[in-house]
PDB file of C-alpha atoms in Angstrom:
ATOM      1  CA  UNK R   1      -1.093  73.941  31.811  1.00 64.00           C
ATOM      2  CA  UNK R   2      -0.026  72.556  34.541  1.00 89.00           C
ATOM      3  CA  UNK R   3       2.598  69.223  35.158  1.00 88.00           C
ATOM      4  CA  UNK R   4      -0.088  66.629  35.730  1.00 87.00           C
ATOM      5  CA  UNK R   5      -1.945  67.802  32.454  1.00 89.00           C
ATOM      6  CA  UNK R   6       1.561  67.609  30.660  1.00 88.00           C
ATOM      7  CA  UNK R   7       2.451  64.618  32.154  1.00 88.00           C
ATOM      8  CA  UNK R   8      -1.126  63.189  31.516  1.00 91.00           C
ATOM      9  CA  UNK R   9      -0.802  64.533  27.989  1.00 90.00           C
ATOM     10  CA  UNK R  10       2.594  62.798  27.486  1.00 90.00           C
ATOM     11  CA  UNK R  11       1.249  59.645  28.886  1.00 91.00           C
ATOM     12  CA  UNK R  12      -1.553  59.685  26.811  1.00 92.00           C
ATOM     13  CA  UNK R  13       0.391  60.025  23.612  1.00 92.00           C
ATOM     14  CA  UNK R  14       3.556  57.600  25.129  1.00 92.00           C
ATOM     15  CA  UNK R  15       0.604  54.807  25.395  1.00 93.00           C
ATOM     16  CA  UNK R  16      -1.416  55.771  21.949  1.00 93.00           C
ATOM     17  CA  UNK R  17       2.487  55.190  20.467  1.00 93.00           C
ATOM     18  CA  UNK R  18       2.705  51.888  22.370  1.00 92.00           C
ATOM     19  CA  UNK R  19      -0.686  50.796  21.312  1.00 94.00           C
ATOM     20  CA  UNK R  20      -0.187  51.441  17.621  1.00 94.00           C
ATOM     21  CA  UNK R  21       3.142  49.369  17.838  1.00 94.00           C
ATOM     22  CA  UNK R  22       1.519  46.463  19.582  1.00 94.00           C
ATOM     23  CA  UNK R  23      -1.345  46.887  16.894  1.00 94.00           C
ATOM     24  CA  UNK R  24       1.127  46.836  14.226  1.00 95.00           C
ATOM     25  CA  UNK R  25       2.594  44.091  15.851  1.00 95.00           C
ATOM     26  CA  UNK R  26      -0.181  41.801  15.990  1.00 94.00           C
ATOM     27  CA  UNK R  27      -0.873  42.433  12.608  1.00 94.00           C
ATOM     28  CA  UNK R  28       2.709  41.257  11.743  1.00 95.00           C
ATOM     29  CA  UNK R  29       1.950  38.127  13.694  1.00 94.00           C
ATOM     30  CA  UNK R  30      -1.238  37.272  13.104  1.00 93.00           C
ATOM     31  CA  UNK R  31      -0.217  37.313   8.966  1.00 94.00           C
ATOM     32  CA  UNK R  32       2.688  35.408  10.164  1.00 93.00           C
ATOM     33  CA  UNK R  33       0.516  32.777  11.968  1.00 93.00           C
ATOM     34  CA  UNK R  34      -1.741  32.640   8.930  1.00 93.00           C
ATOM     35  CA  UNK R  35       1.247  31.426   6.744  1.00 92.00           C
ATOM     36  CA  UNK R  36       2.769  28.783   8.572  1.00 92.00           C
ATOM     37  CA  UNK R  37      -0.948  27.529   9.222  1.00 91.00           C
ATOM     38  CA  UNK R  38      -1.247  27.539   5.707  1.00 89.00           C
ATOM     39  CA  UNK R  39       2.304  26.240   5.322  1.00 88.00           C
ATOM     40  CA  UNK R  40       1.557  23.482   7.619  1.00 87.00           C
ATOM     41  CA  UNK R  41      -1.565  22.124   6.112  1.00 87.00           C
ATOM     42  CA  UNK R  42       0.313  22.087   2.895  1.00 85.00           C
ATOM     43  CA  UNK R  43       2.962  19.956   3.941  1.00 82.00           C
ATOM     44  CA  UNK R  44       0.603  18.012   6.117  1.00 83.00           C
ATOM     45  CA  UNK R  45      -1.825  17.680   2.465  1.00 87.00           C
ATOM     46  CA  UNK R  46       1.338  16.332   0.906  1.00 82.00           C
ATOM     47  CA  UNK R  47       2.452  13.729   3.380  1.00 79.00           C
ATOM     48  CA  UNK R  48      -1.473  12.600   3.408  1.00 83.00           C
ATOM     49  CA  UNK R  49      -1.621  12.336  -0.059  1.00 85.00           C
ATOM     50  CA  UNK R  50       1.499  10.212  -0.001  1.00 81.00           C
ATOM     51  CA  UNK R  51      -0.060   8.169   2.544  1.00 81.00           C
ATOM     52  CA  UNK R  52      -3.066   7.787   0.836  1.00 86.00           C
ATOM     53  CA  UNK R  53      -0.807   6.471  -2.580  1.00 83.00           C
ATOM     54  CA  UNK R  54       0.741   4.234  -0.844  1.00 82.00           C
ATOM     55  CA  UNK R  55      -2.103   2.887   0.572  1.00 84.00           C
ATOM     56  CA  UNK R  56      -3.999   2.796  -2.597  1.00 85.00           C
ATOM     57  CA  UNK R  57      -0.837   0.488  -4.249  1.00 82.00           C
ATOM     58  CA  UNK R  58      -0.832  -1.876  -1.496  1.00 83.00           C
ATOM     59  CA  UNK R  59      -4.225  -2.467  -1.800  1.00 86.00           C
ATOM     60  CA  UNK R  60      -3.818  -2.716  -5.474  1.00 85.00           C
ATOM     61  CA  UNK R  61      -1.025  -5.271  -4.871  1.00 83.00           C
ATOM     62  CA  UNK R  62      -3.018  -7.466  -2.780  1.00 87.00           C
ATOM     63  CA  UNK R  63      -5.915  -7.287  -5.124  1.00 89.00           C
ATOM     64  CA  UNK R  64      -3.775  -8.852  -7.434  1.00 87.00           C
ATOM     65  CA  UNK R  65      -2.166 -11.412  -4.807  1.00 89.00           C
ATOM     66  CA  UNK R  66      -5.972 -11.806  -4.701  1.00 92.00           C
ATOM     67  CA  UNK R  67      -6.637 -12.269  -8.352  1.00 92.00           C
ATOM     68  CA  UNK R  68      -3.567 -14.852  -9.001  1.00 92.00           C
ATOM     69  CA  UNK R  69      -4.767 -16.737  -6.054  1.00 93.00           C
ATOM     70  CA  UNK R  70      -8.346 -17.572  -7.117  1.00 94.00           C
ATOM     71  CA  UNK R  71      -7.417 -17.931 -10.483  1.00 94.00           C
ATOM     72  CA  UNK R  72      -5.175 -20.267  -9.866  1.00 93.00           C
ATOM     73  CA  UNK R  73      -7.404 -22.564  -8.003  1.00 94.00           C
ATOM     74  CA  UNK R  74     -10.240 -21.803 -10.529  1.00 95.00           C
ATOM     75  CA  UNK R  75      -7.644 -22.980 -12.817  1.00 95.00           C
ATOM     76  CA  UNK R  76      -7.044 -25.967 -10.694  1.00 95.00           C
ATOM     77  CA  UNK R  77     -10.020 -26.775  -9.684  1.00 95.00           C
ATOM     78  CA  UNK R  78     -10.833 -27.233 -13.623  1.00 96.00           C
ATOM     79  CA  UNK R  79      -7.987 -28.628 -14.337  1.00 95.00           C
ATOM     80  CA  UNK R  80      -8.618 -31.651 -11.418  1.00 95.00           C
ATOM     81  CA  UNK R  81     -12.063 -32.250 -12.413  1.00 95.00           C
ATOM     82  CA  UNK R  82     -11.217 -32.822 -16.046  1.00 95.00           C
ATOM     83  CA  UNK R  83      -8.052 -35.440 -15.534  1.00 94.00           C
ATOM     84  CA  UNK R  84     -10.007 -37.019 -13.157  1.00 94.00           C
ATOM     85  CA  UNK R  85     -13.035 -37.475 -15.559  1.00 94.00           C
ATOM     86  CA  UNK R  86     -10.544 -38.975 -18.500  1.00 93.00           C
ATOM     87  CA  UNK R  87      -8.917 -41.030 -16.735  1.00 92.00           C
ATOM     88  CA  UNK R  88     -12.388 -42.257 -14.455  1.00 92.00           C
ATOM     89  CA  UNK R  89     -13.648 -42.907 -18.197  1.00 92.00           C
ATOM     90  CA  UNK R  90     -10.370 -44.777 -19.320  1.00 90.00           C
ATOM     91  CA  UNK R  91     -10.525 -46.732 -16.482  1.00 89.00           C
ATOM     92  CA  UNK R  92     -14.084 -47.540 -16.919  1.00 89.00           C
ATOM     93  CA  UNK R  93     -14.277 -49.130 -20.749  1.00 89.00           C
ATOM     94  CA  UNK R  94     -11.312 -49.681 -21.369  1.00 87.00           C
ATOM     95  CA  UNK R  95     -11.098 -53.549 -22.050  1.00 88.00           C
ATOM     96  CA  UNK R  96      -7.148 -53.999 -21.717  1.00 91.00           C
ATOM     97  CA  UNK R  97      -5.354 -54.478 -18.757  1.00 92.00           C
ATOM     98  CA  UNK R  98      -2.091 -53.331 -19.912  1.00 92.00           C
ATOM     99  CA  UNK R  99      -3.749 -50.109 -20.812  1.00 91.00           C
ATOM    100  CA  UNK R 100      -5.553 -49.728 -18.050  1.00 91.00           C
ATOM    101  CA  UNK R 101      -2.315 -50.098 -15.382  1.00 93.00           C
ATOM    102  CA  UNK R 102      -0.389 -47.635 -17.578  1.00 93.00           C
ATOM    103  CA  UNK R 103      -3.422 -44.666 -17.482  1.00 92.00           C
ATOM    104  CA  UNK R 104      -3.057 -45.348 -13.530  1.00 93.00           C
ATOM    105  CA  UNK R 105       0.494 -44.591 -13.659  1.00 94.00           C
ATOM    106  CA  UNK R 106       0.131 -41.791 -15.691  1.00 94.00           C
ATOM    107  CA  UNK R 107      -2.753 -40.836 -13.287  1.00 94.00           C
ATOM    108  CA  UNK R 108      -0.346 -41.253 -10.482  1.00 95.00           C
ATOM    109  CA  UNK R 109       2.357 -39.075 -12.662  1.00 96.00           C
ATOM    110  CA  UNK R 110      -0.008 -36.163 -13.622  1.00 95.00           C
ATOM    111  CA  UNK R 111      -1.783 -35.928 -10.459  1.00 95.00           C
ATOM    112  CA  UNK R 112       2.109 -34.954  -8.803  1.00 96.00           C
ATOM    113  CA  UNK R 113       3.363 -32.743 -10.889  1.00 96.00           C
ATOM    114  CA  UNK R 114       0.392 -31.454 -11.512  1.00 95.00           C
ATOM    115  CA  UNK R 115       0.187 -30.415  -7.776  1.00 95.00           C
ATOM    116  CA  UNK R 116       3.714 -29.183  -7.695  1.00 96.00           C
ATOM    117  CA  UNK R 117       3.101 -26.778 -10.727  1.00 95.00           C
ATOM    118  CA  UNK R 118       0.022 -25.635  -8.611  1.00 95.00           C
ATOM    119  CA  UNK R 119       2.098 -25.091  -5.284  1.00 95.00           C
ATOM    120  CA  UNK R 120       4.752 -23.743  -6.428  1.00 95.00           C
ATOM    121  CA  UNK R 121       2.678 -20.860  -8.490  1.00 94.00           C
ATOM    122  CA  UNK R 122       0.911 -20.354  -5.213  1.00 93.00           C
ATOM    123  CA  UNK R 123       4.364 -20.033  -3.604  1.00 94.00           C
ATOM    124  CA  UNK R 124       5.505 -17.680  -5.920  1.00 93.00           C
ATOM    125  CA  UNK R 125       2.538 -15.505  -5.656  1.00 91.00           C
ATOM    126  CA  UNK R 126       2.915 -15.502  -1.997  1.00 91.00           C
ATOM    127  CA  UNK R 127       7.110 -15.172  -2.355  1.00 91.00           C
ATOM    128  CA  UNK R 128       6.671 -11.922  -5.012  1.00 88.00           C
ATOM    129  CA  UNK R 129       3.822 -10.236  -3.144  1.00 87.00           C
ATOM    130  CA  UNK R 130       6.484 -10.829   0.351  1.00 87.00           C
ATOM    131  CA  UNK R 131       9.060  -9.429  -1.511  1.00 85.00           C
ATOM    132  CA  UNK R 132       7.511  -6.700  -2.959  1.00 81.00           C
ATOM    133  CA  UNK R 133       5.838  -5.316   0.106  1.00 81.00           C
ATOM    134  CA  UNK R 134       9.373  -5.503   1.647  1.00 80.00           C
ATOM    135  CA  UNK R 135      11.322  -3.723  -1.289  1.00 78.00           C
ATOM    136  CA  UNK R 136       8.947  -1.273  -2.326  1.00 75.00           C
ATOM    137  CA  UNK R 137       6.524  -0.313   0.360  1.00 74.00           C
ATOM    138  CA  UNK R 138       9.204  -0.970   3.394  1.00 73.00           C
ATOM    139  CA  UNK R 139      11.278   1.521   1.665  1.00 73.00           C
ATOM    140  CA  UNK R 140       8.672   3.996   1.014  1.00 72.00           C
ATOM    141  CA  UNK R 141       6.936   4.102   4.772  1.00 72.00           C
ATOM    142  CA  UNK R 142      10.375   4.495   5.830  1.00 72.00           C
ATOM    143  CA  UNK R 143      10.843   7.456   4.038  1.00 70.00           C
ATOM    144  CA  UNK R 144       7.432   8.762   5.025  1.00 69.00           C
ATOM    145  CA  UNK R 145       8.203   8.274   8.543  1.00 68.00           C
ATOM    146  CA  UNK R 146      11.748   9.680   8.234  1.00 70.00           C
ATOM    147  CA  UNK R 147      12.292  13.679   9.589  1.00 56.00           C
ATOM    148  CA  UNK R 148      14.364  14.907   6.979  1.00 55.00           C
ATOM    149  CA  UNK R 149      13.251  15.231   2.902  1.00 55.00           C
ATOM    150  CA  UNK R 150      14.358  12.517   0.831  1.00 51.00           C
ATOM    151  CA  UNK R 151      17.402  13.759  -1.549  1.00 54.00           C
ATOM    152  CA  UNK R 152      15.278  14.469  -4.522  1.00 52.00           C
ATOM    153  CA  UNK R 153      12.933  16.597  -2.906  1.00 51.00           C
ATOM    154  CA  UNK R 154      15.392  19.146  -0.990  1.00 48.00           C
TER     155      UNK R 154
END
């Protein structure tokens, strides 16, 4: 045999040996890869998820902004029509003066504090939902958005 054949020969084997490693290699990686993909679509699952919660109770918390809202002009609304139809019918037949002056003043009476019960449940529904979106969901975006785990999850 002759030195090109040898040195052909150990070429040949030199680059079968370096093919193998790289082989091995990119097996290594490639399972590697596979992990953090999976890894990653975990964690990115999880932070969706979370997303998706919150999303689900702030829609659940206006719903029932929502819900105390209309009722509380349904209850209103009711409310109006009814006073207004007493006293339209006390005013109507009744045959004394004196009686009739005082159901205007009470009228009058009603009629205010009836609309400052009605704002100031309207208020409050407006005030809680405003303070809830700022103590509850402000906190939890923020640590959605934040880089590091919060301290109960590390």
């Amino acid at each position: 045999m002759d030195i090109v054949s040898l040195f052909s020969a150990t070429a040949i084997v030199a680059s079968t040996g370096f093919i193998t490693v790289s082989l091995r290699q990119h097996s290594r990686n490639t399972r590697t890869l596979r992990l953090l993909h999976s890894q990653r679509i975990s964690a990115n699952s999880h932070i969706q998820k979370t997303r998706m919660d919150l999303m689900e109770t702030r829609n659940r918390a206006r719903l029932l902004e929502e819900t105390v809202k209309n009722g509380t002009s349904a209850v209103e609304k009711v409310h109006k029509a009814i006073t207004t139809t007493t006293f339209s019918l006390i005013d109507r037949f009744s045959t004394n003066e004196e009686f009739r002056e005082n159901a205007r003043r009470a009228r009058e009476t009603h009629d205010q504090t009836s609309d400052q019960i009605y704002r100031s449940v309207h208020t409050t529904n407006k005030a809680l939902h405003i303070l809830a979106d700022t103590l509850f969901f402000g906190k939890k975006e923020k640590q959605l958005t934040a880089r590091k785990k919060p301290k109960d999850e590390q």
